[in-house]
């Protein structure tokens, strides 16, 4: 199979009648990312597209790239990647910090028709090795050293075990045994064919609820529609300055409206090396930032800092908060404390994104998670038997629409469970719908912990715990946390022969970390029990475990 055939084989296309409807409605306009950047460069070439303050391993000094420069760089990077054997349909794992190179590489790949696989800086050997193996990745792009972690070493290890991986590119001065990203661009021939708007543009990651992360295939047409819709609802235009404070590759800061939405609107993206108020506020002030997106724990940190008198945030007009539930109490503080409009956003990399509208009454903005972008987003709230529920009653959220996937990439068994026969995605979220169409997130049915916006699939962590020689069984559940909303608690049953001299909790944490897992997935707490509480039919009752840890935390 050619790389393009491999991509197509794992992709569940939109049924023809839906594709036609979305085109007829003007949602899908036949745009692609490669051409979008070219058009913006033609329309306003000398305007600044990306500001990177530097100070990371990709570059010490500040960079300010115009649209024309980003466009030119993407072309030269595309030519260089082609010269090094990257072809349409190749998968390329991109794991970069918030650096200008992220856009140079990603737009180059878009132009070639190669697919970025959007890894996060926090991912380690377990995740990256899996992404490379599962996608058959041809290349992997990393920084040199970032946050004290040497990605070149990780890349060497991954490369030794991934036969498909032909190329490791390092953003930074010293690439070690790999290739310097800065040495790739050239003036050679560009791509011979352009990707089609209906082609898969990239693979995004799901927070997941299964043993291994799932990959989300998004097309140019569907994703660009979600950008256009977001740009409109967030009122972005050429004068907008978006601060990318969360990891750039995550779906929220990428597309809601995020950096890609900002570039779509002809605005300016300012990359923030890390999201603390100490770093972000001065940058906001210096660059005249007008809009940004944060997860709830960071929004709380910003609110507290501003209340204590920290300044610099004054140019902010809109603050988007999403990724996890933002409490009404915190939401009410945004306008008085930060002086900007709050926009709640409830989205998912699989598609559906809900926003509160900028002109919604304060009550809706502070108590709901918004309503869908598109009039063609179909939302169902159903009971356990998939029967529709009336407004106001909490149930499972199912959705289908012009930018929601019809299947994970290459996951037929899982797709049979995650999608209804007629193509609705089972989000795993429990919501209540108001007559206005606004949704209130009430909880979660999926086996996942939402650690302040960072999703942890319980089963994935349980599998790692089960690999420990002393562990007989493991059940990972959420526990309440005042700062992150939730943290992870691992309940563990030891093998009988290990009960006399049990390992300590920290040892199990160290063990999980040692298996090369992203830090945020390491259990925050480990509890040893003799047996798990069971449900009526004998399954582990996670409900009881959650209640037990919550009760024990509540005791003084
Ligand atoms: P993912 O599938 O990894 O992209 O994560 C999407 C999930 O994050 C959603 O299905 C929700 O569970 C959660 N989520 C995102 N935004 C919000 C929000 N504003 N409030 C509550 N949960 C959210
Ligand atoms: O949590 C998410 O995945 C998310 C949150 C807000 C998202 O994907 C989005 C907006 O687009």
Coordinates of N, CA and C in Angstrom, one line a residue, residues 80-192:
X80 N 12.4 20.7 1.5 CA 13.5 19.9 2.2 C 13.0 18.6 2.7
X81 N 11.7 18.5 3.2 CA 11.2 17.3 3.6 C 11.0 16.3 2.5
X82 N 10.6 16.8 1.3 CA 10.5 16.0 0.1 C 11.8 15.4 -0.3
X83 N 12.8 16.3 -0.2 CA 14.2 15.9 -0.6 C 14.7 14.8 0.4
X84 N 14.1 14.8 1.6 CA 14.5 13.7 2.5 C 13.6 12.6 2.6
X85 N 12.7 12.5 1.6 CA 11.9 11.3 1.4 C 10.5 11.3 1.9
X86 N 10.1 12.5 2.5 CA 8.7 12.5 3.0 C 7.7 12.7 1.9
X87 N 6.7 11.9 1.9 CA 5.7 11.9 0.8 C 4.3 12.1 1.3
X88 N 3.4 12.4 0.4 CA 2.0 12.5 0.7 C 1.5 11.2 1.4
X89 N 0.8 11.4 2.5 CA 0.2 10.3 3.2 C 1.2 9.8 4.4
X90 N 2.4 10.2 4.3 CA 3.3 9.8 5.4 C 2.8 10.4 6.7
X91 N 3.0 9.6 7.8 CA 2.6 10.2 9.1 C 3.9 10.7 9.8
X92 N 3.8 11.9 10.4 CA 5.0 12.5 11.0 C 4.6 12.9 12.4
X93 N 5.2 12.3 13.4 CA 4.9 12.6 14.8 C 5.6 14.0 15.2
X94 N 4.8 15.0 15.5 CA 5.3 16.3 15.8 C 5.2 16.5 17.3
X95 N 6.3 16.7 17.9 CA 6.3 17.0 19.4 C 7.2 18.2 19.7
X96 N 6.6 19.3 19.5 CA 7.4 20.6 19.7 C 6.8 21.4 20.8
X97 N 7.6 22.3 21.4 CA 7.1 23.2 22.4 C 6.5 24.4 21.6
X98 N 6.0 25.4 22.3 CA 5.3 26.5 21.7 C 6.4 27.4 21.0
X99 N 6.8 26.9 19.9 CA 7.9 27.6 19.1 C 7.4 27.8 17.7
X100 N 7.9 28.9 17.0 CA 7.5 29.2 15.7 C 7.7 28.0 14.7
X101 N 8.7 27.2 15.0 CA 8.9 26.0 14.1 C 7.7 25.1 14.0
X102 N 6.9 25.1 15.0 CA 5.7 24.3 15.0 C 4.9 24.6 13.7
X103 N 4.7 25.9 13.5 CA 3.8 26.2 12.3 C 4.6 26.0 11.0
X104 N 5.9 26.2 11.0 CA 6.7 26.0 9.8 C 6.6 24.5 9.4
X105 N 6.7 23.6 10.3 CA 6.7 22.2 10.1 C 5.3 21.7 9.7
X106 N 4.3 22.2 10.5 CA 3.0 21.7 10.3 C 2.4 22.1 8.9
X107 N 2.6 23.4 8.5 CA 2.2 23.9 7.2 C 3.0 23.2 6.1
X108 N 4.2 22.9 6.3 CA 5.0 22.2 5.3 C 4.4 20.8 5.1
X109 N 4.0 20.1 6.2 CA 3.4 18.8 6.1 C 2.1 18.9 5.4
X110 N 1.3 19.9 5.8 CA 0.0 20.1 5.1 C 0.1 20.2 3.6
X111 N 1.1 21.0 3.2 CA 1.3 21.2 1.8 C 1.7 20.0 1.0
X112 N 2.5 19.1 1.7 CA 3.0 17.9 1.1 C 1.8 16.9 1.0
X113 N 0.9 17.1 2.0 CA -0.2 16.1 2.2 C 0.3 15.0 3.1
X114 N 1.4 15.2 3.8 CA 1.8 14.3 4.9 C 1.0 14.7 6.2
X115 N 0.9 13.8 7.1 CA 0.0 14.0 8.2 C 0.7 14.2 9.5
X116 N 0.7 15.4 10.1 CA 1.2 15.6 11.5 C 0.4 14.7 12.4
X117 N 1.1 14.0 13.3 CA 0.4 13.3 14.4 C 0.8 14.2 15.6
X118 N -0.2 14.8 16.2 CA 0.0 15.9 17.2 C 0.3 15.4 18.6
X119 N 1.5 15.1 18.9 CA 1.9 14.7 20.2 C 2.1 15.9 21.1
X120 N 2.0 15.7 22.4 CA 2.2 16.8 23.4 C 3.6 16.7 24.0
X121 N 4.1 17.8 24.4 CA 5.5 17.8 25.0 C 5.6 16.9 26.2
X122 N 4.4 16.7 26.9 CA 4.5 15.8 28.1 C 4.6 14.3 27.8
X123 N 4.3 13.9 26.5 CA 4.4 12.5 26.2 C 5.8 12.0 26.3
X124 N 5.9 10.7 26.7 CA 7.2 10.1 26.9 C 7.2 8.8 26.0
X125 N 8.2 7.9 26.4 CA 8.4 6.7 25.6 C 7.2 5.9 25.3
X126 N 6.3 5.7 26.3 CA 5.2 4.8 26.2 C 4.3 5.4 25.1
X127 N 4.0 6.7 25.1 CA 3.1 7.3 24.2 C 3.7 7.4 22.8
X128 N 4.9 8.0 22.8 CA 5.5 8.2 21.5 C 5.8 6.9 20.7
X129 N 6.3 5.9 21.5 CA 6.6 4.6 20.8 C 5.3 4.1 20.2
X130 N 4.2 4.2 21.0 CA 3.0 3.7 20.5 C 2.5 4.5 19.2
X131 N 2.6 5.8 19.2 CA 2.2 6.6 18.1 C 3.0 6.2 16.8
X132 N 4.3 6.1 17.0 CA 5.2 5.7 15.9 C 4.8 4.4 15.3
X133 N 4.6 3.4 16.2 CA 4.4 2.1 15.8 C 3.0 2.0 15.2
X134 N 2.0 2.6 15.8 CA 0.6 2.4 15.4 C 0.4 3.1 14.1
X135 N 1.0 4.3 13.9 CA 0.8 5.0 12.6 C 1.8 4.6 11.6
X136 N 2.8 3.9 11.9 CA 3.9 3.6 11.0 C 4.6 4.8 10.6
X137 N 4.9 5.7 11.5 CA 5.4 7.1 11.2 C 6.7 7.0 10.5
X138 N 6.8 7.9 9.5 CA 8.1 8.0 8.7 C 9.1 8.9 9.4
X139 N 8.6 9.9 10.2 CA 9.5 10.9 10.8 C 8.9 11.3 12.1
X140 N 9.8 11.9 12.9 CA 9.5 12.3 14.3 C 10.2 13.6 14.5
X141 N 9.5 14.7 14.9 CA 10.1 16.0 15.1 C 10.1 16.4 16.6
X142 N 11.3 16.7 17.1 CA 11.4 17.0 18.6 C 12.2 18.3 18.8
X143 N 12.1 18.9 20.0 CA 13.1 19.9 20.4 C 14.3 19.1 20.9
X144 N 15.4 19.9 21.2 CA 16.6 19.2 21.7 C 16.4 18.9 23.2
X145 N 16.4 19.9 24.0 CA 16.2 19.7 25.5 C 15.1 20.8 25.8
X146 N 14.1 20.4 26.5 CA 13.0 21.3 26.9 C 12.5 20.9 28.3
X147 N 12.4 21.9 29.1 CA 11.9 21.6 30.5 C 12.8 20.6 31.2
X148 N 14.1 20.6 30.9 CA 15.0 19.7 31.5 C 15.0 18.3 31.0
X149 N 14.2 18.0 29.9 CA 14.1 16.7 29.4 C 14.7 16.6 28.0
X150 N 15.6 15.6 27.8 CA 16.3 15.4 26.5 C 15.5 14.6 25.5
X151 N 14.8 15.3 24.6 CA 14.0 14.6 23.6 C 14.8 13.9 22.6
X152 N 16.1 14.3 22.4 CA 16.9 13.5 21.5 C 17.2 12.1 21.9
X153 N 17.3 11.9 23.2 CA 17.5 10.6 23.8 C 16.2 9.8 23.6
X154 N 15.1 10.4 23.9 CA 13.8 9.7 23.7 C 13.7 9.3 22.2
X155 N 14.1 10.2 21.3 CA 14.0 9.9 19.9 C 14.9 8.7 19.5
X156 N 16.1 8.7 20.1 CA 17.0 7.6 19.7 C 16.4 6.2 20.2
X157 N 15.8 6.2 21.3 CA 15.2 5.0 21.9 C 14.0 4.6 21.0
X158 N 13.2 5.6 20.7 CA 12.0 5.3 19.8 C 12.5 4.8 18.5
X159 N 13.5 5.4 17.9 CA 13.9 5.1 16.6 C 14.5 3.7 16.5
X160 N 15.2 3.3 17.5 CA 15.7 1.9 17.6 C 14.6 0.9 17.5
X161 N 13.4 1.2 18.0 CA 12.4 0.2 18.0 C 11.2 0.5 17.0
X162 N 11.4 1.5 16.2 CA 10.3 1.7 15.2 C 10.9 1.6 13.8
X163 N 10.7 0.4 13.2 CA 11.3 0.2 11.9 C 10.8 1.2 10.8
X164 N 9.6 1.8 10.9 CA 9.1 2.7 9.9 C 9.8 4.0 10.0
X165 N 10.4 4.4 11.1 CA 10.9 5.7 11.4 C 12.2 5.9 10.6
X166 N 12.2 6.8 9.6 CA 13.4 7.0 8.8 C 14.1 8.3 9.1
X167 N 13.4 9.2 9.9 CA 14.0 10.5 10.0 C 13.6 11.1 11.4
X168 N 14.6 11.6 12.1 CA 14.3 12.3 13.4 C 14.9 13.7 13.2
X169 N 14.0 14.7 13.3 CA 14.4 16.1 13.2 C 14.4 16.8 14.5
X170 N 15.4 17.6 14.8 CA 15.6 18.2 16.1 C 15.6 19.8 15.9
X171 N 14.6 20.4 16.5 CA 14.6 21.9 16.6 C 15.6 22.3 17.7
X172 N 16.7 22.9 17.3 CA 17.7 23.3 18.3 C 19.1 23.2 17.6
X173 N 20.0 23.8 18.4 CA 21.4 23.8 17.9 C 22.0 22.4 17.7
X174 N 21.9 21.7 18.8 CA 22.7 20.4 18.8 C 21.7 19.2 18.6
X175 N 21.7 18.6 17.4 CA 20.8 17.5 17.1 C 21.3 16.2 17.6
X176 N 22.5 16.1 18.1 CA 23.1 14.8 18.4 C 23.2 14.0 17.2
X177 N 22.8 12.7 17.3 CA 22.9 11.8 16.1 C 21.8 12.0 15.1
X178 N 20.9 13.0 15.3 CA 19.8 13.2 14.4 C 20.1 14.4 13.5
X179 N 19.0 14.8 12.8 CA 19.2 15.9 11.8 C 18.6 17.2 12.4
X180 N 19.4 18.3 12.2 CA 18.9 19.6 12.6 C 17.7 20.0 11.7
X181 N 16.6 20.4 12.4 CA 15.5 20.9 11.6 C 15.9 22.1 10.7
X182 N 16.8 22.9 11.2 CA 17.2 24.1 10.5 C 18.0 23.8 9.2
X183 N 18.5 22.5 9.2 CA 19.2 22.1 8.0 C 18.3 21.5 6.9
X184 N 17.1 21.4 7.2 CA 16.2 20.7 6.2 C 15.7 21.6 5.1
X185 N 15.3 22.9 5.3 CA 14.7 23.7 4.3 C 15.6 23.8 3.1
X186 N 15.1 23.8 1.9 CA 15.9 24.0 0.7 C 15.0 24.6 -0.4
X187 N 15.6 24.9 -1.6 CA 14.9 25.5 -2.7 C 14.5 24.5 -3.7
X188 N 14.5 23.2 -3.4 CA 14.2 22.2 -4.3 C 12.8 22.2 -4.7
X189 N 12.4 21.2 -5.5 CA 11.0 21.1 -6.0 C 10.0 20.9 -4.8
X190 N 8.9 21.6 -5.0 CA 7.8 21.4 -4.0 C 7.0 20.2 -4.3
X191 N 5.8 20.0 -3.6 CA 5.0 18.9 -3.8 C 4.5 18.9 -5.3
X192 N 4.4 17.7 -5.8 CA 3.9 17.6 -7.2 C 2.4 17.6 -7.3

